[in-house]
Coordinates of C-alpha atoms and ligand atoms in Angstrom, one line a residue:
X3 CA -11.8 -2.0 -30.1
X4 CA -10.2 -2.8 -26.8
X5 CA -10.5 -1.2 -23.3
X6 CA -7.2 -0.4 -21.6
X7 CA -7.7 0.5 -18.0
X8 CA -4.8 2.1 -16.1
X9 CA -4.8 2.1 -12.3
X10 CA -3.5 4.8 -10.0
X11 CA 0.0 3.3 -9.7
X12 CA 0.3 3.2 -13.5
X13 CA -0.2 7.0 -13.4
X14 CA 1.6 7.9 -10.2
X15 CA 4.7 9.6 -11.7
X16 CA 5.8 11.3 -14.9
X17 CA 7.9 8.2 -15.7
X18 CA 4.9 5.9 -15.4
X19 CA 2.8 8.2 -17.5
X20 CA 5.5 8.1 -20.2
X21 CA 5.4 4.4 -20.0
X22 CA 1.6 4.4 -20.4
X23 CA 2.0 6.4 -23.6
X24 CA 4.5 3.9 -25.0
X25 CA 2.2 1.0 -24.2
X26 CA -0.8 2.7 -25.8
X27 CA 1.2 3.8 -28.8
X28 CA 2.2 0.2 -29.5
X29 CA -1.5 -0.8 -29.5
X30 CA -3.2 2.1 -31.4
X31 CA -4.1 -0.4 -34.2
X32 CA -6.4 -2.2 -31.7
X33 CA -8.5 1.0 -31.4
X34 CA -8.1 1.5 -27.7
X35 CA -10.5 3.3 -25.3
X36 CA -8.7 4.2 -22.1
X37 CA -10.3 4.1 -18.7
X38 CA -8.2 5.8 -15.9
X39 CA -8.1 6.0 -12.2
X40 CA -6.9 9.0 -10.3
X41 CA -3.1 9.3 -9.8
X42 CA -1.9 7.1 -7.0
X43 CA -2.8 8.5 -3.6
X44 CA -5.1 11.3 -4.9
X45 CA -8.4 9.5 -4.0
X46 CA -7.0 8.8 -0.5
X47 CA -6.2 12.5 -0.1
X48 CA -9.7 13.5 -1.4
X49 CA -11.3 11.1 1.1
X50 CA -9.2 12.7 3.8
X51 CA -10.3 16.2 2.6
X52 CA -13.9 15.2 2.8
X53 CA -13.4 13.9 6.3
X54 CA -11.6 16.9 7.7
X55 CA -13.3 19.8 5.8
X56 CA -16.4 19.9 7.9
X57 CA -14.4 20.8 11.0
X58 CA -12.5 23.4 9.1
X59 CA -8.9 22.3 8.8
X60 CA -8.8 20.9 5.3
X61 CA -6.2 21.9 2.8
X62 CA -6.5 21.4 -0.9
X63 CA -2.9 22.5 -1.7
X64 CA -1.5 19.0 -1.2
X65 CA -3.5 17.7 -4.2
X66 CA -3.0 20.8 -6.3
X67 CA 0.8 20.7 -5.7
X68 CA 0.9 17.0 -6.6
X69 CA -0.9 17.7 -9.9
X70 CA 1.3 20.8 -10.6
X71 CA 4.5 18.8 -10.1
X72 CA 3.3 16.2 -12.6
X73 CA 2.4 18.9 -15.1
X74 CA 5.8 20.4 -14.7
X75 CA 7.6 17.1 -15.0
X76 CA 5.8 16.4 -18.2
X77 CA 6.2 19.9 -19.6
X78 CA 2.5 20.5 -19.7
X79 CA 0.9 24.0 -19.1
X80 CA 0.9 24.8 -15.4
X81 CA -2.7 26.1 -15.6
X82 CA -4.0 22.9 -17.3
X83 CA -6.1 21.9 -14.3
X84 CA -6.9 25.3 -12.9
X85 CA -10.6 25.0 -13.7
X86 CA -10.9 21.6 -11.8
X87 CA -8.7 22.9 -8.9
X88 CA -10.9 26.0 -8.7
X89 CA -14.1 24.0 -8.5
X90 CA -12.5 21.6 -6.0
X91 CA -11.4 24.5 -3.7
X92 CA -14.9 26.1 -4.0
X93 CA -16.5 22.9 -2.9
X94 CA -14.1 22.4 0.0
X95 CA -14.8 26.0 1.1
X96 CA -18.6 25.2 0.9
X97 CA -18.1 22.1 3.1
X98 CA -16.3 24.2 5.6
X99 CA -19.0 26.8 5.7
X100 CA -21.8 24.4 6.3
X101 CA -19.7 22.2 8.5
X102 CA -21.0 19.1 6.7
X103 CA -20.3 16.8 3.8
X104 CA -23.2 14.7 2.6
X105 CA -22.5 11.5 0.7
X106 CA -23.5 13.3 -2.5
X107 CA -21.0 16.1 -1.8
X108 CA -18.3 13.6 -0.9
X109 CA -18.7 11.8 -4.3
X110 CA -18.5 15.2 -6.1
X111 CA -15.3 15.8 -4.2
X112 CA -13.8 12.4 -5.1
X113 CA -14.6 13.0 -8.7
X114 CA -11.8 15.5 -9.1
X115 CA -9.2 12.7 -8.9
X116 CA -10.3 11.1 -12.2
X117 CA -11.4 14.3 -13.8
X118 CA -7.9 15.6 -13.4
X119 CA -6.0 12.5 -14.3
X120 CA -7.9 12.0 -17.5
X121 CA -7.3 15.6 -18.6
X122 CA -3.6 15.4 -17.7
X123 CA -3.1 12.2 -19.6
X124 CA -5.0 13.5 -22.7
X125 CA -3.0 16.6 -22.7
X126 CA 0.2 14.6 -22.5
X127 CA -0.8 12.3 -25.3
X128 CA -1.7 15.2 -27.6
X129 CA 1.7 16.9 -26.7
X130 CA 3.4 13.7 -27.8
X131 CA 1.5 13.6 -31.1
X132 CA -1.1 10.9 -30.2
X133 CA -4.5 12.6 -30.6
X134 CA -6.6 11.9 -27.4
X135 CA -9.6 13.4 -25.7
X136 CA -10.5 13.4 -22.0
X137 CA -14.0 12.0 -21.5
X138 CA -16.1 12.3 -18.3
X139 CA -18.0 9.0 -17.9
X140 CA -20.9 10.9 -16.4
X141 CA -21.2 13.0 -19.5
X142 CA -21.3 10.1 -22.0
X143 CA -24.0 8.2 -20.2
X144 CA -22.6 6.0 -17.5
X145 CA -25.7 6.2 -15.4
X146 CA -26.2 4.8 -11.9
X147 CA -28.6 4.9 -9.0
X148 CA -28.1 7.5 -6.3
X149 CA -26.5 5.3 -3.8
X150 CA -23.6 7.7 -3.3
X151 CA -20.2 6.1 -2.4
X152 CA -21.3 2.8 -3.8
X153 CA -23.5 3.5 -6.8
X154 CA -24.8 0.6 -8.9
X155 CA -25.1 1.1 -12.7
X156 CA -28.4 1.4 -14.5
X157 CA -28.6 -0.6 -17.7
X158 CA -27.1 1.2 -20.7
X159 CA -29.7 2.1 -23.3
X160 CA -27.2 2.5 -26.1
X161 CA -26.3 6.1 -25.2
X162 CA -22.8 5.3 -24.3
X163 CA -22.0 4.1 -27.9
X164 CA -23.8 7.0 -29.4
X165 CA -21.8 9.4 -27.4
X166 CA -18.5 7.6 -27.7
X167 CA -18.4 7.5 -31.5
X168 CA -18.4 11.3 -31.5
X169 CA -15.1 11.4 -29.6
X170 CA -12.1 12.2 -31.7
X171 CA -8.7 10.6 -31.0
X172 CA -8.2 8.1 -28.2
X173 CA -10.9 8.6 -25.6
X174 CA -9.5 8.8 -22.1
X175 CA -12.4 8.1 -19.8
X176 CA -12.7 8.8 -16.1
X177 CA -13.0 5.5 -14.2
X178 CA -14.9 5.2 -10.9
X179 CA -17.5 7.9 -11.8
X180 CA -21.1 7.9 -13.1
X181 CA -24.1 10.1 -12.6
X182 CA -27.5 9.5 -11.1
X183 CA -30.9 10.2 -12.8
X184 CA -30.8 13.7 -11.4
X185 CA -27.4 14.4 -12.9
X186 CA -25.4 14.2 -9.7
X187 CA -22.0 12.7 -10.0
X188 CA -21.7 9.3 -8.2
X189 CA -18.8 7.0 -7.5
X190 CA -18.8 3.2 -7.9
X191 CA -17.0 2.4 -4.6
X192 CA -13.2 2.4 -4.0
X193 CA -11.2 0.7 -6.7
X194 CA -14.3 1.2 -9.0
X195 CA -12.3 1.9 -12.1
X196 CA -12.1 -1.8 -13.0
X197 CA -15.8 -1.9 -12.9
X198 CA -16.0 1.2 -15.1
X199 CA -13.7 -0.6 -17.6
X200 CA -16.0 -3.6 -17.7
X201 CA -19.1 -1.4 -18.1
X202 CA -17.5 0.5 -21.0
X203 CA -16.3 -2.8 -22.5
X204 CA -19.8 -4.2 -22.3
X205 CA -21.4 -1.1 -23.7
X206 CA -18.9 -0.8 -26.6
X207 CA -18.6 -4.6 -27.3
X208 CA -14.9 -4.6 -26.8
X209 CA -12.9 -7.6 -28.0
X210 CA -10.8 -7.5 -24.9
X211 CA -10.6 -5.5 -21.6
X212 CA -7.0 -5.0 -20.4
X213 CA -6.5 -4.1 -16.8
X214 CA -3.0 -2.5 -16.5
X215 CA -1.6 -2.7 -13.0
X216 CA 1.7 -3.1 -11.2
X217 CA 2.0 -6.9 -11.1
X218 CA 2.6 -9.6 -13.8
X219 CA -1.0 -10.9 -13.5
X220 CA -2.7 -13.1 -11.1
X221 CA -0.2 -15.2 -9.3
X222 CA -0.3 -18.9 -8.3
X223 CA 0.2 -17.9 -4.6
X224 CA 1.1 -14.8 -2.5
X225 CA 4.7 -14.0 -3.5
X226 CA 5.3 -12.4 -0.1
X227 CA 4.9 -15.8 1.6
X228 CA 5.6 -18.4 -1.1
X229 CA 8.7 -19.1 -3.1
X230 CA 8.6 -19.7 -6.9
X231 CA 5.2 -18.2 -7.6
X232 CA 4.3 -17.6 -11.3
X233 CA 1.6 -15.7 -13.1
X234 CA -1.4 -17.8 -14.0
X235 CA -1.7 -17.6 -17.8
X236 CA -5.4 -18.4 -18.1
X237 CA -8.2 -18.8 -15.7
X238 CA -12.0 -19.0 -15.5
X239 CA -14.2 -16.5 -14.0
X240 CA -15.2 -19.0 -11.3
X241 CA -11.6 -19.5 -10.4
X242 CA -10.9 -15.8 -10.3
X243 CA -13.9 -15.3 -8.0
X244 CA -12.5 -17.8 -5.5
X245 CA -9.1 -16.3 -5.7
X246 CA -10.2 -12.7 -5.2
X247 CA -12.0 -13.7 -2.0
X248 CA -8.7 -15.0 -0.6
X249 CA -7.0 -11.7 -1.0
X250 CA -5.9 -12.1 -4.6
X251 CA -6.0 -8.3 -4.6
X252 CA -5.4 -7.8 -8.3
X253 CA -9.0 -7.9 -9.5
X254 CA -12.3 -8.2 -7.8
X255 CA -14.5 -10.5 -10.0
X256 CA -17.7 -8.7 -9.3
X257 CA -16.2 -5.8 -11.1
X258 CA -15.7 -7.8 -14.3
X259 CA -19.2 -9.3 -14.4
X260 CA -20.3 -6.9 -17.2
X261 CA -17.4 -8.3 -19.2
X262 CA -18.2 -11.9 -18.4
X263 CA -21.9 -11.2 -19.4
X264 CA -20.7 -10.7 -22.9
X265 CA -17.9 -13.2 -22.9
X266 CA -15.3 -10.5 -23.2
X267 CA -11.8 -11.7 -22.1
X268 CA -10.3 -9.7 -19.3
X269 CA -6.5 -9.5 -19.2
X270 CA -4.4 -8.4 -16.3
X271 CA -1.2 -6.8 -17.4
X272 CA 1.8 -5.1 -15.8
X273 CA 2.5 -1.5 -16.8
X274 CA 6.1 -1.9 -15.7
X275 CA 6.6 -5.1 -17.6
X276 CA 4.5 -4.6 -20.7
X277 CA 5.9 -7.6 -22.7
X278 CA 4.6 -10.1 -20.1
X279 CA 1.5 -11.8 -21.3
X280 CA -0.3 -11.5 -18.0
X281 CA -3.3 -13.4 -16.9
X282 CA -6.4 -13.7 -19.1
X283 CA -9.8 -14.4 -17.4
X284 CA -12.5 -16.0 -19.5
X285 CA -16.0 -17.1 -18.7
X286 CA -14.8 -20.7 -19.2
X287 CA -11.9 -22.4 -20.8
X288 CA -10.7 -25.9 -21.9
X289 CA -9.2 -28.0 -19.1
X290 CA -5.4 -27.9 -19.0
X291 CA -3.6 -31.0 -17.6
X292 CA -3.0 -29.4 -14.2
X293 CA -6.0 -29.5 -11.9
X294 CA -4.8 -26.6 -9.7
X295 CA -4.6 -23.0 -10.6
X296 CA -3.5 -21.4 -7.3
X297 CA -3.0 -21.9 -3.6
X298 CA -4.3 -18.9 -1.7
X299 CA -4.8 -18.1 1.9
X300 CA -6.4 -15.7 4.4
X301 CA -4.9 -14.8 7.8
X302 CA -6.4 -14.0 11.1
X303 CA -9.2 -16.4 11.0
X304 CA -11.3 -17.3 14.1
X305 CA -12.8 -20.7 14.4
X306 CA -16.2 -20.7 16.1
X307 CA -17.5 -24.0 17.5
X308 CA -21.0 -24.5 18.6
X309 CA -21.9 -27.7 20.3
X310 CA -25.6 -28.2 20.9
X311 CA -27.2 -31.6 21.7
X312 CA -30.7 -30.2 20.9
X313 CA -29.5 -29.8 17.3
X314 CA -30.0 -33.5 17.0
X315 CA -33.0 -34.1 14.6
X316 CA -34.1 -30.6 14.6
X317 CA -34.7 -28.5 11.5
X318 CA -34.2 -24.8 11.3
X319 CA -31.1 -24.9 13.5
X320 CA -28.6 -23.8 10.9
X321 CA -31.1 -21.1 9.8
X322 CA -31.1 -19.8 13.3
X323 CA -27.3 -19.8 13.4
X324 CA -27.0 -17.8 10.2
X325 CA -29.8 -15.5 11.2
X326 CA -27.6 -14.5 14.2
X327 CA -24.6 -14.2 11.9
X328 CA -26.6 -11.8 9.7
X329 CA -27.7 -9.7 12.7
X330 CA -24.1 -9.3 13.8
X331 CA -22.8 -8.8 10.3
X332 CA -20.4 -11.7 10.6
X333 CA -19.2 -13.2 7.4
X334 CA -19.1 -17.0 7.7
X335 CA -16.7 -18.4 5.1
X336 CA -16.4 -22.0 5.8
X337 CA -18.7 -24.3 7.7
X338 CA -18.6 -27.9 8.8
X339 CA -21.4 -29.6 10.6
X340 CA -22.2 -32.8 12.3
X341 CA -25.3 -34.0 14.1
X342 CA -24.5 -32.1 17.3
X343 CA -21.9 -29.5 16.4
X344 CA -21.1 -26.9 13.9
X345 CA -17.7 -25.3 13.2
X346 CA -17.4 -22.1 11.2
X347 CA -14.8 -19.5 10.4
X348 CA -15.2 -15.8 10.6
X349 CA -13.0 -12.8 10.1
X350 CA -14.8 -9.9 11.8
X351 CA -13.0 -10.1 15.1
X352 CA -14.7 -7.0 16.4
X353 CA -18.1 -8.4 15.9
X354 CA -17.4 -11.8 17.3
X355 CA -18.0 -11.3 21.1
X356 CA -21.6 -10.1 20.5
X357 CA -22.2 -12.8 17.9
X358 CA -20.9 -15.6 20.2
X359 CA -22.9 -14.3 23.1
X360 CA -26.2 -14.6 21.2
X361 CA -25.0 -17.9 19.7
X362 CA -24.6 -19.1 23.3
X363 CA -28.3 -19.3 23.6
X364 CA -28.2 -22.3 21.2
X365 CA -25.5 -24.3 22.9
X366 CA -21.9 -24.2 24.1
X367 CA -19.7 -21.8 22.1
X368 CA -16.0 -21.5 21.9
X369 CA -13.8 -19.2 19.9
X370 CA -10.4 -20.2 18.7
X371 CA -8.3 -17.3 17.3
X372 CA -5.0 -17.7 15.5
X373 CA -6.1 -19.7 12.5
X374 CA -5.6 -19.3 8.8
X375 CA -7.6 -20.5 5.8
X376 CA -6.0 -22.1 2.8
X377 CA -7.9 -22.5 -0.5
X378 CA -6.6 -24.7 -3.3
X379 CA -8.3 -23.4 -6.4
X380 CA -8.9 -25.0 -9.8
X381 CA -11.8 -26.0 -11.9
X382 CA -9.8 -29.1 -12.7
X383 CA -10.3 -30.4 -9.2
X384 CA -13.7 -31.6 -10.4
X385 CA -12.4 -33.9 -13.1
X386 CA -9.2 -35.2 -11.4
X387 CA -9.2 -38.0 -8.9
X388 CA -7.4 -37.6 -5.6
X389 CA -6.7 -33.9 -5.5
X390 CA -8.0 -33.8 -1.9
X391 CA -5.8 -36.8 -1.0
X392 CA -2.8 -35.0 -2.4
X393 CA -3.6 -31.9 -0.4
X394 CA -4.0 -33.8 2.8
X395 CA -1.0 -36.0 2.1
X396 CA 1.2 -33.0 1.4
X397 CA 0.1 -31.2 4.6
X398 CA 0.6 -34.4 6.6
X399 CA 4.2 -34.8 5.2
X400 CA 4.8 -31.2 6.2
X401 CA 3.7 -31.8 9.7
X402 CA 0.7 -29.5 9.4
X403 CA -2.5 -30.4 11.4
X404 CA -5.7 -29.6 9.5
X405 CA -8.6 -28.4 11.7
X406 CA -11.4 -28.0 9.1
X407 CA -11.9 -29.2 5.5
X408 CA -14.5 -28.2 3.0
X409 CA -15.0 -29.2 -0.5
X410 CA -18.2 -28.4 -2.3
X411 CA -19.9 -30.5 -4.9
X412 CA -19.0 -27.9 -7.5
X413 CA -15.4 -28.4 -6.9
X414 CA -13.6 -25.2 -7.9
X415 CA -11.8 -25.3 -4.6
X416 CA -10.7 -27.2 -1.5
X417 CA -10.8 -25.1 1.7
X418 CA -8.8 -25.9 4.8
X419 CA -8.3 -24.3 8.2
X420 CA -5.0 -24.7 9.9
X421 CA -3.2 -22.9 12.7
X422 CA -1.7 -19.6 11.7
X423 CA 1.8 -20.6 12.9
X424 CA 1.8 -23.3 10.3
X425 CA 0.8 -21.1 7.4
X426 CA 4.1 -20.4 5.7
X427 CA 5.1 -24.1 5.9
X428 CA 1.7 -25.2 4.6
X429 CA 1.3 -22.9 1.6
X430 CA 4.9 -23.5 0.5
X431 CA 4.5 -27.3 0.7
X432 CA 1.2 -27.2 -1.3
X433 CA 2.6 -24.7 -3.9
X434 CA 5.7 -26.8 -4.4
X435 CA 3.6 -29.9 -4.8
X436 CA 1.2 -28.5 -7.4
X437 CA 3.6 -26.3 -9.3
Ligands
LIG515 N1 -9.5 6.3 -7.7 C1 -10.5 5.4 -7.2 C2 -9.9 4.7 -5.9 O1 -8.8 5.0 -5.6 C3 -10.9 4.3 -8.1 C4 -9.8 3.4 -8.6 O2 -8.7 3.6 -8.4 O3 -10.2 2.3 -9.2 O4 -10.6 4.0 -5.2
MG516 MG1 -6.9 1.1 -8.0

């Protein structure tokens, strides 16, 4: 069997839902299990409800109206979601009464997004002659801890398969949701449906996990900034991890770990361009002849320099620097050190003043805003000579000054920091060179 996960934007309008039906119909032979997000925008509205309800001015009608319009557009019974809407309204009333929404209550509230979308989709499939059944993940055994809002799964003991084989027709499972050992509904964190898809793929031993979204796969660079980008046909999990960090927003690699654990390929596909082969992510793959998979970047980077003569011949110095970073929750991405100085990058501008003040006890600190980080990603960088030389040569030719360079011994990437004003020029030059 395969897992087909459809995100909110694939389910946002009647037209997209009709499209989803066509895509699934074409693949019924592959024995699909669907995992779905809430319709686009619904989880945001539910979050807003949870935030405003305690002070009394929350209104559930926006979500109800949205669902009713979809039902009408798809010729589905107007009362199809009345039970869920009723429960949701009761819950919001309760929150207003006690003027408080605990994390547990907020997760329960968020659950109505997926509980409604799975039911609506199943009803539409059945109406169109494709037998399907809505499945609540928390009913079939997706168990988690009780860390509400960001629950972590508890290892599956086989109960998911046991429950799923009883489902008749195509199962349409709620993404994003699980339940804790006490039976409370939990959520896996925003955008958690990809994670759900990987967890179900793992539990059911899927032969492939398809993530249906609204782009043609993982791109070789950010199309908003770079000309001539293309979808990457195949990439390794390590490459995908590097990419995701640099704002490759398509898929967060942590979410597909359960798939990688069982070597299940994860394919990113476009609901609005279904014939496109997309990008397939594998634990590993055979080297192609091109060393570079992508050129990605991150804006709004601050360079932090610490110059400290006492650092000379002293151990424990870096440990102290990172301890301070930890205290101030500053994420250090890239580091370069010498005997007397250390340069690092950080992207939590709001935390930097306090961080730098404490860092000042170790030496002279300066902060330089207005930088960008570029990462040239590709497992082939390890086996090809001179990729770093090509990167630097290309940037030199483009007239871009490089401030920091980092290349690890496990060479999945080369990281660079440049001035933000040079970013467009730099990524375009690198992309044109490698692609
Ligand atoms: N509906 C949830 C969210 O918007 C989960 C998901 O879309 O993956 O965060
Ligand atoms: Mg999503």
